[in-house]
Amino acid sequence: MVNIKDVAKFANVSTATVSRIINGRPGANVETEKKVKEAIKKLNYHPSNIARSLSNKSSNLIAFIVPNLNNPYFTDLINLLDKSANEHGYKLYLCNSNDNSKNISYFLKSIVDNFIKTVIINSLAVTDDDIEYLKKHNITVITIDRTNLINYPNAVSVDHYSGSYMATKYLVEKCKCQNITFISGSMKEQSSISRYNGYKDAIEEFTTHKSVRLLEGDFSYLSGYELSKKELGKTNNTQGIVCANDAMAIGVIRSCFELNINIPDDIQIIGYDNCSLSQFTSPALTTVNQLDNKLGDMIMNAIDKGENIKSELIPEIIKRETTKER
C-alpha cells in the first residue's frame, strides 16, 4: 500500500512538505505543490483520515451518543443524522452507551483521542462532569431531548407534554374514548413524566370521570405487550391506550391480536415517535410524530457556522388505522 513516504520520495520532497500540502497548510511553492499533487495522482495515494486527524488535531467525525439500539426511534434518528452529516462532509461516530457509565467513560476518552470536535448526546448516562470533561478539551456539546442535562447553549428538545396531551385529547374528542390507559416508560425519566402529565391533564380536562390509569413500562416492545395483555385480559372497559413510544404500542397491537380484541373497533391505540416501522404494523399505527426531518440539517448547519443551536420541536399526530374518528 502506498504511503506518504512513497509520495515524498517520488516527488523528491520531505514527508513534512507532503503533509503540509495534503492538509492545505501554507509554506510550499507552486512548483512543489504541483509535483506533490502529480505524485499523489500517479501513485493513487489516498491520505489516511486518522493521519490527518493527528496532524491537524481535528477530524471530520461527529460523535453521537445514543442510549441503545433496541428502540426503533433511535435507529431512525441515527439514519437521519448520518445522512445530513454525509451531505455536509462529516462522518458519524456512533457511540452506543446502553446508558452505562463505564461505556460513557470509554467513549469520552475515544472522542478526545480521535480529535472529535462535536458531540451530540441523547443519553441519560451522561453527567455534568462528563460535559465539563468535554468542554476542557474544547469539544462542542449538542444535546437532543433525552438527557438529564439542562441549560446548555446547544440543545434540541421536544415538547413531550403537548404531544401526549394532544394524543389523549384526540382520543376523547374525535374518537369518543372515555376510559383511556397510559403506558409509560420508566417514570424516573423526565420525558416519561412529561408525557404522563400531558395525558393526565387531558383526562382531567376532557373526560367525564377524570380517572387516570397508568401502567409503567420501559419503552420496550415486550413491556407494551406484557402490560397490555395482563390488563386487557381482565374484564375491563378500556377504550383507548396512549403509549409513550411506538415500540410499546406495537407490543400492544400484538397482545390485542392474541386476545382477539379488534383494533380500532374494540380499542384504539396511539403510539409516540412516528418511527419508520409504525406505518407497516397491521393495522398501521396512529402516532405522535416527534422527529423533524429538518433536524439533521439544522444541527449540521449550526456546526458548519460554529453557531449555538436552541430549538424545541412541537409534535403532531399522524393519523392511521389504530384509531377511528366517530
GROMACS .gro file of C-alpha atoms in nm:
model
  326
    1MET     CA    1   0.000   0.000   0.000
    2VAL     CA    2   0.129   0.343  -0.097
    3ASN     CA    3   0.210   0.571   0.198
    4ILE     CA    4   0.321   0.929   0.249
    5LYS     CA    5   0.690   0.832   0.235
    6ASP     CA    6   0.642   0.687  -0.114
    7VAL     CA    7   0.484   1.013  -0.229
    8ALA     CA    8   0.766   1.218  -0.076
    9LYS     CA    9   1.030   1.000  -0.244
   10PHE     CA   10   0.855   1.014  -0.582
   11ALA     CA   11   0.824   1.395  -0.565
   12ASN     CA   12   1.174   1.431  -0.416
   13VAL     CA   13   1.048   1.632  -0.117
   14SER     CA   14   1.018   1.570   0.256
   15THR     CA   15   0.721   1.394   0.418
   16ALA     CA   16   0.654   1.718   0.609
   17THR     CA   17   0.609   1.900   0.277
   18VAL     CA   18   0.367   1.635   0.151
   19SER     CA   19   0.170   1.654   0.477
   20ARG     CA   20   0.156   2.035   0.456
   21ILE     CA   21   0.017   2.025   0.102
   22ILE     CA   22  -0.234   1.747   0.175
   23ASN     CA   23  -0.370   1.938   0.472
   24GLY     CA   24  -0.387   2.270   0.289
   25ARG     CA   25  -0.132   2.450   0.504
   26PRO     CA   26   0.086   2.726   0.355
   27GLY     CA   27   0.462   2.700   0.310
   28ALA     CA   28   0.517   2.518  -0.021
   29ASN     CA   29   0.576   2.699  -0.350
   30VAL     CA   30   0.359   2.646  -0.656
   31GLU     CA   31   0.608   2.415  -0.831
   32THR     CA   32   0.650   2.190  -0.527
   33GLU     CA   33   0.275   2.173  -0.476
   34LYS     CA   34   0.231   2.071  -0.841
   35LYS     CA   35   0.496   1.794  -0.809
   36VAL     CA   36   0.336   1.652  -0.495
   37LYS     CA   37  -0.015   1.651  -0.642
   38GLU     CA   38   0.113   1.476  -0.955
   39ALA     CA   39   0.287   1.215  -0.736
   40ILE     CA   40  -0.033   1.158  -0.540
   41LYS     CA   41  -0.227   1.109  -0.863
   42LYS     CA   42   0.028   0.878  -1.029
   43LEU     CA   43   0.072   0.664  -0.717
   44ASN     CA   44  -0.304   0.663  -0.646
   45TYR     CA   45  -0.235   0.768  -0.289
   46HIS     CA   46  -0.529   0.813  -0.051
   47PRO     CA   47  -0.439   1.003   0.268
   48SER     CA   48  -0.540   0.839   0.594
   49ASN     CA   49  -0.814   1.023   0.781
   50ILE     CA   50  -0.652   0.913   1.107
   51ALA     CA   51  -0.318   1.056   1.000
   52ARG     CA   52  -0.488   1.381   0.903
   53SER     CA   53  -0.655   1.398   1.243
   54LEU     CA   54  -0.321   1.350   1.418
   55SER     CA   55  -0.160   1.615   1.201
   56ASN     CA   56  -0.436   1.875   1.232
   57LYS     CA   57  -0.554   1.774   1.579
   58SER     CA   58  -0.901   1.783   1.428
   59SER     CA   59  -1.124   1.543   1.236
   60ASN     CA   60  -1.440   1.537   1.028
   61LEU     CA   61  -1.605   1.300   1.276
   62ILE     CA   62  -1.914   1.395   1.476
   63ALA     CA   63  -1.982   1.170   1.773
   64PHE     CA   64  -2.337   1.068   1.854
   65ILE     CA   65  -2.402   0.907   2.194
   66VAL     CA   66  -2.727   0.705   2.198
   67PRO     CA   67  -2.882   0.507   2.485
   68ASN     CA   68  -2.945   0.183   2.292
   69LEU     CA   69  -3.026   0.040   1.951
   70ASN     CA   70  -3.336  -0.153   2.060
   71ASN     CA   71  -3.579   0.134   2.019
   72PRO     CA   72  -3.666   0.197   1.651
   73TYR     CA   73  -3.680   0.571   1.717
   74PHE     CA   74  -3.306   0.582   1.787
   75THR     CA   75  -3.233   0.389   1.468
   76ASP     CA   76  -3.434   0.646   1.269
   77LEU     CA   77  -3.258   0.931   1.445
   78ILE     CA   78  -2.916   0.781   1.366
   79ASN     CA   79  -3.007   0.743   0.998
   80LEU     CA   80  -3.136   1.100   0.980
   81LEU     CA   81  -2.821   1.248   1.137
   82ASP     CA   82  -2.590   1.022   0.937
   83LYS     CA   83  -2.749   1.132   0.608
   84SER     CA   84  -2.717   1.501   0.696
   85ALA     CA   85  -2.362   1.456   0.826
   86ASN     CA   86  -2.252   1.296   0.498
   87GLU     CA   87  -2.414   1.575   0.296
   88HIS     CA   88  -2.216   1.830   0.499
   89GLY     CA   89  -1.885   1.646   0.466
   90TYR     CA   90  -1.884   1.481   0.810
   91LYS     CA   91  -1.888   1.121   0.928
   92LEU     CA   92  -2.093   0.999   1.223
   93TYR     CA   93  -1.904   0.821   1.500
   94LEU     CA   94  -2.173   0.614   1.674
   95CYS     CA   95  -2.141   0.553   2.050
   96ASN     CA   96  -2.398   0.303   2.183
   97SER     CA   97  -2.385   0.370   2.556
   98ASN     CA   98  -2.663   0.139   2.676
   99ASP     CA   99  -2.697   0.415   2.937
  100ASN     CA  100  -2.396   0.268   3.117
  101SER     CA  101  -2.141   0.497   3.286
  102LYS     CA  102  -1.846   0.268   3.201
  103ASN     CA  103  -1.939   0.276   2.834
  104ILE     CA  104  -1.969   0.654   2.852
  105SER     CA  105  -1.618   0.684   3.003
  106TYR     CA  106  -1.474   0.471   2.724
  107PHE     CA  107  -1.644   0.673   2.451
  108LEU     CA  108  -1.546   1.010   2.601
  109LYS     CA  109  -1.178   0.910   2.601
  110SER     CA  110  -1.210   0.780   2.244
  111ILE     CA  111  -1.374   1.109   2.138
  112VAL     CA  112  -1.084   1.310   2.278
  113ASP     CA  113  -0.818   1.072   2.138
  114ASN     CA  114  -0.969   1.099   1.788
  115PHE     CA  115  -0.979   1.482   1.798
  116ILE     CA  116  -1.356   1.489   1.753
  117LYS     CA  117  -1.477   1.847   1.794
  118THR     CA  118  -1.855   1.799   1.823
  119VAL     CA  119  -2.056   1.552   2.030
  120ILE     CA  120  -2.432   1.503   2.001
  121ILE     CA  121  -2.578   1.347   2.316
  122ASN     CA  122  -2.903   1.157   2.362
  123SER     CA  123  -2.832   0.952   2.674
  124LEU     CA  124  -2.933   0.970   3.040
  125ALA     CA  125  -2.595   0.829   3.150
  126VAL     CA  126  -2.401   1.143   3.050
  127THR     CA  127  -2.342   1.365   3.356
  128ASP     CA  128  -2.249   1.728   3.415
  129ASP     CA  129  -1.895   1.608   3.499
  130ASP     CA  130  -1.877   1.439   3.159
  131ILE     CA  131  -1.977   1.765   2.993
  132GLU     CA  132  -1.707   1.952   3.183
  133TYR     CA  133  -1.452   1.693   3.066
  134LEU     CA  134  -1.552   1.754   2.704
  135LYS     CA  135  -1.550   2.132   2.746
  136LYS     CA  136  -1.195   2.119   2.887
  137HIS     CA  137  -1.093   1.964   2.556
  138ASN     CA  138  -1.276   2.236   2.357
  139ILE     CA  139  -1.539   1.993   2.234
  140THR     CA  140  -1.880   2.135   2.141
  141VAL     CA  141  -2.175   1.953   2.301
  142ILE     CA  142  -2.524   1.938   2.148
  143THR     CA  143  -2.797   1.764   2.347
  144ILE     CA  144  -3.102   1.609   2.184
  145ASP     CA  145  -3.402   1.563   2.409
  146ARG     CA  146  -3.341   1.252   2.623
  147THR     CA  147  -3.084   1.374   2.874
  148ASN     CA  148  -3.071   1.485   3.235
  149LEU     CA  149  -2.871   1.789   3.130
  150ILE     CA  150  -3.022   2.136   3.129
  151ASN     CA  151  -2.929   2.493   3.044
  152TYR     CA  152  -2.659   2.412   2.790
  153PRO     CA  153  -2.622   2.652   2.499
  154ASN     CA  154  -2.675   2.380   2.237
  155ALA     CA  155  -2.996   2.188   2.292
  156VAL     CA  156  -3.275   2.043   2.080
  157SER     CA  157  -3.577   1.945   2.290
  158VAL     CA  158  -3.926   1.810   2.226
  159ASP     CA  159  -4.246   1.934   2.392
  160HIS     CA  160  -4.350   1.591   2.518
  161TYR     CA  161  -4.623   1.730   2.740
  162SER     CA  162  -4.802   1.877   2.438
  163GLY     CA  163  -4.754   1.562   2.232
  164SER     CA  164  -4.918   1.337   2.491
  165TYR     CA  165  -5.185   1.595   2.573
  166MET     CA  166  -5.296   1.625   2.209
  167ALA     CA  167  -5.295   1.246   2.166
  168THR     CA  168  -5.524   1.197   2.465
  169LYS     CA  169  -5.747   1.487   2.366
  170TYR     CA  170  -5.778   1.337   2.019
  171LEU     CA  171  -5.893   1.001   2.158
  172VAL     CA  172  -6.154   1.170   2.375
  173GLU     CA  173  -6.289   1.437   2.142
  174LYS     CA  174  -6.256   1.279   1.797
  175CYS     CA  175  -6.260   0.907   1.872
  176LYS     CA  176  -6.513   0.921   2.159
  177CYS     CA  177  -6.299   0.725   2.407
  178GLN     CA  178  -6.354   0.789   2.777
  179ASN     CA  179  -6.165   0.512   2.955
  180ILE     CA  180  -5.806   0.560   2.842
  181THR     CA  181  -5.495   0.390   2.981
  182PHE     CA  182  -5.145   0.537   2.958
  183ILE     CA  183  -4.846   0.303   2.917
  184SER     CA  184  -4.532   0.495   3.010
  185GLY     CA  185  -4.160   0.435   3.002
  186SER     CA  186  -3.967   0.447   3.328
  187MET     CA  187  -4.114   0.719   3.546
  188LYS     CA  188  -3.762   0.809   3.655
  189GLU     CA  189  -3.712   0.974   3.315
  190GLN     CA  190  -3.823   1.332   3.255
  191SER     CA  191  -3.960   1.251   2.909
  192SER     CA  192  -4.187   0.984   3.064
  193ILE     CA  193  -4.305   1.223   3.333
  194SER     CA  194  -4.380   1.496   3.078
  195ARG     CA  195  -4.578   1.257   2.859
  196TYR     CA  196  -4.770   1.121   3.156
  197ASN     CA  197  -4.854   1.473   3.276
  198GLY     CA  198  -4.988   1.566   2.931
  199TYR     CA  199  -5.209   1.255   2.934
  200LYS     CA  200  -5.326   1.319   3.292
  201ASP     CA  201  -5.418   1.682   3.231
  202ALA     CA  202  -5.610   1.593   2.914
  203ILE     CA  203  -5.802   1.320   3.102
  204GLU     CA  204  -5.894   1.567   3.376
  205GLU     CA  205  -5.996   1.833   3.125
  206PHE     CA  206  -6.187   1.635   2.864
  207THR     CA  207  -6.332   1.318   3.023
  208THR     CA  208  -6.635   1.299   3.249
  209HIS     CA  209  -6.485   1.060   3.507
  210LYS     CA  210  -6.139   1.231   3.542
  211SER     CA  211  -5.978   0.894   3.620
  212VAL     CA  212  -5.618   0.827   3.511
  213ARG     CA  213  -5.481   0.476   3.450
  214LEU     CA  214  -5.103   0.437   3.449
  215LEU     CA  215  -4.906   0.126   3.353
  216GLU     CA  216  -4.528   0.175   3.385
  217GLY     CA  217  -4.316   0.006   3.120
  218ASP     CA  218  -3.960   0.052   2.996
  219PHE     CA  219  -4.007   0.168   2.634
  220SER     CA  220  -3.959  -0.188   2.502
  221TYR     CA  221  -4.183  -0.397   2.274
  222LEU     CA  222  -4.202  -0.661   2.549
  223SER     CA  223  -4.322  -0.425   2.822
  224GLY     CA  224  -4.601  -0.291   2.600
  225TYR     CA  225  -4.702  -0.644   2.511
  226GLU     CA  226  -4.694  -0.787   2.866
  227LEU     CA  227  -4.857  -0.490   3.040
  228SER     CA  228  -5.142  -0.463   2.791
  229LYS     CA  229  -5.203  -0.837   2.774
  230LYS     CA  230  -5.232  -0.857   3.150
  231GLU     CA  231  -5.456  -0.550   3.169
  232LEU     CA  232  -5.678  -0.630   2.872
  233GLY     CA  233  -5.703  -0.997   2.969
  234LYS     CA  234  -5.911  -0.891   3.267
  235THR     CA  235  -6.272  -0.786   3.239
  236ASN     CA  236  -6.230  -0.413   3.185
  237ASN     CA  237  -6.376  -0.128   2.987
  238THR     CA  238  -6.059   0.018   2.834
  239GLN     CA  239  -6.149   0.204   2.516
  240GLY     CA  240  -5.816   0.360   2.432
  241ILE     CA  241  -5.444   0.330   2.508
  242VAL     CA  242  -5.186   0.606   2.476
  243CYS     CA  243  -4.831   0.469   2.467
  244ALA     CA  244  -4.518   0.667   2.547
  245ASN     CA  245  -4.343   0.529   2.240
  246ASP     CA  246  -4.412   0.328   1.925
  247ALA     CA  247  -4.227   0.016   2.041
  248MET     CA  248  -4.465  -0.034   2.333
  249ALA     CA  249  -4.763   0.044   2.108
  250ILE     CA  250  -4.650  -0.229   1.869
  251GLY     CA  251  -4.639  -0.465   2.167
  252VAL     CA  252  -4.997  -0.364   2.248
  253ILE     CA  253  -5.109  -0.441   1.891
  254ARG     CA  254  -4.966  -0.792   1.928
  255SER     CA  255  -5.142  -0.854   2.261
  256CYS     CA  256  -5.474  -0.737   2.115
  257PHE     CA  257  -5.429  -0.981   1.826
  258GLU     CA  258  -5.372  -1.268   2.069
  259LEU     CA  259  -5.673  -1.166   2.281
  260ASN     CA  260  -5.899  -1.130   1.974
  261ILE     CA  261  -5.957  -0.762   2.051
  262ASN     CA  262  -6.037  -0.572   1.733
  263ILE     CA  263  -5.846  -0.250   1.659
  264PRO     CA  264  -5.991   0.015   1.623
  265ASP     CA  265  -6.350  -0.104   1.680
  266ASP     CA  266  -6.298  -0.253   2.028
  267ILE     CA  267  -6.000  -0.045   2.136
  268GLN     CA  268  -5.799   0.244   1.992
  269ILE     CA  269  -5.422   0.289   2.022
  270ILE     CA  270  -5.187   0.584   1.979
  271GLY     CA  271  -4.808   0.549   1.985
  272TYR     CA  272  -4.538   0.815   2.018
  273ASP     CA  273  -4.235   0.869   1.789
  274ASN     CA  274  -4.359   0.803   1.434
  275CYS     CA  275  -4.074   0.559   1.379
  276SER     CA  276  -4.046   0.418   1.027
  277LEU     CA  277  -4.188   0.083   1.143
  278SER     CA  278  -4.516   0.237   1.265
  279GLN     CA  279  -4.665   0.269   0.916
  280PHE     CA  280  -4.610  -0.102   0.848
  281THR     CA  281  -4.786  -0.254   1.151
  282SER     CA  282  -5.122  -0.419   1.097
  283PRO     CA  283  -5.326  -0.212   1.145
  284ALA     CA  284  -5.096   0.084   1.076
  285LEU     CA  285  -5.021   0.276   1.395
  286THR     CA  286  -5.160   0.621   1.470
  287THR     CA  287  -4.879   0.801   1.647
  288VAL     CA  288  -4.732   1.129   1.765
  289ASN     CA  289  -4.453   1.247   1.537
  290GLN     CA  290  -4.154   1.389   1.727
  291LEU     CA  291  -3.887   1.351   1.460
  292ASP     CA  292  -3.850   1.655   1.234
  293ASN     CA  293  -3.673   1.564   0.909
  294LYS     CA  294  -3.508   1.907   0.914
  295LEU     CA  295  -3.334   1.824   1.242
  296GLY     CA  296  -3.020   1.685   1.079
  297ASP     CA  297  -2.961   1.988   0.857
  298MET     CA  298  -3.045   2.222   1.146
  299ILE     CA  299  -2.768   2.067   1.357
  300MET     CA  300  -2.513   2.035   1.075
  301ASN     CA  301  -2.567   2.395   0.963
  302ALA     CA  302  -2.503   2.513   1.320
  303ILE     CA  303  -2.183   2.305   1.329
  304ASP     CA  304  -2.071   2.447   0.992
  305LYS     CA  305  -2.121   2.804   1.111
  306GLY     CA  306  -1.996   2.749   1.467
  307GLU     CA  307  -2.328   2.878   1.599
  308ASN     CA  308  -2.524   2.773   1.906
  309ILE     CA  309  -2.850   2.587   1.848
  310LYS     CA  310  -3.154   2.616   2.073
  311SER     CA  311  -3.476   2.466   1.945
  312GLU     CA  312  -3.791   2.297   2.074
  313LEU     CA  313  -3.976   2.063   1.839
  314ILE     CA  314  -4.357   2.060   1.857
  315PRO     CA  315  -4.507   1.713   1.796
  316GLU     CA  316  -4.806   1.642   1.573
  317ILE     CA  317  -5.049   1.350   1.539
  318ILE     CA  318  -5.008   1.117   1.240
  319LYS     CA  319  -5.348   0.952   1.189
  320ARG     CA  320  -5.351   0.593   1.068
  321GLU     CA  321  -5.561   0.279   1.128
  322THR     CA  322  -5.538   0.212   1.503
  323THR     CA  323  -5.778   0.499   1.571
  324LYS     CA  324  -6.122   0.576   1.430
  325GLU     CA  325  -6.299   0.909   1.443
  326ARG     CA  326  -6.665   0.874   1.533
   0.00000   0.00000   0.00000
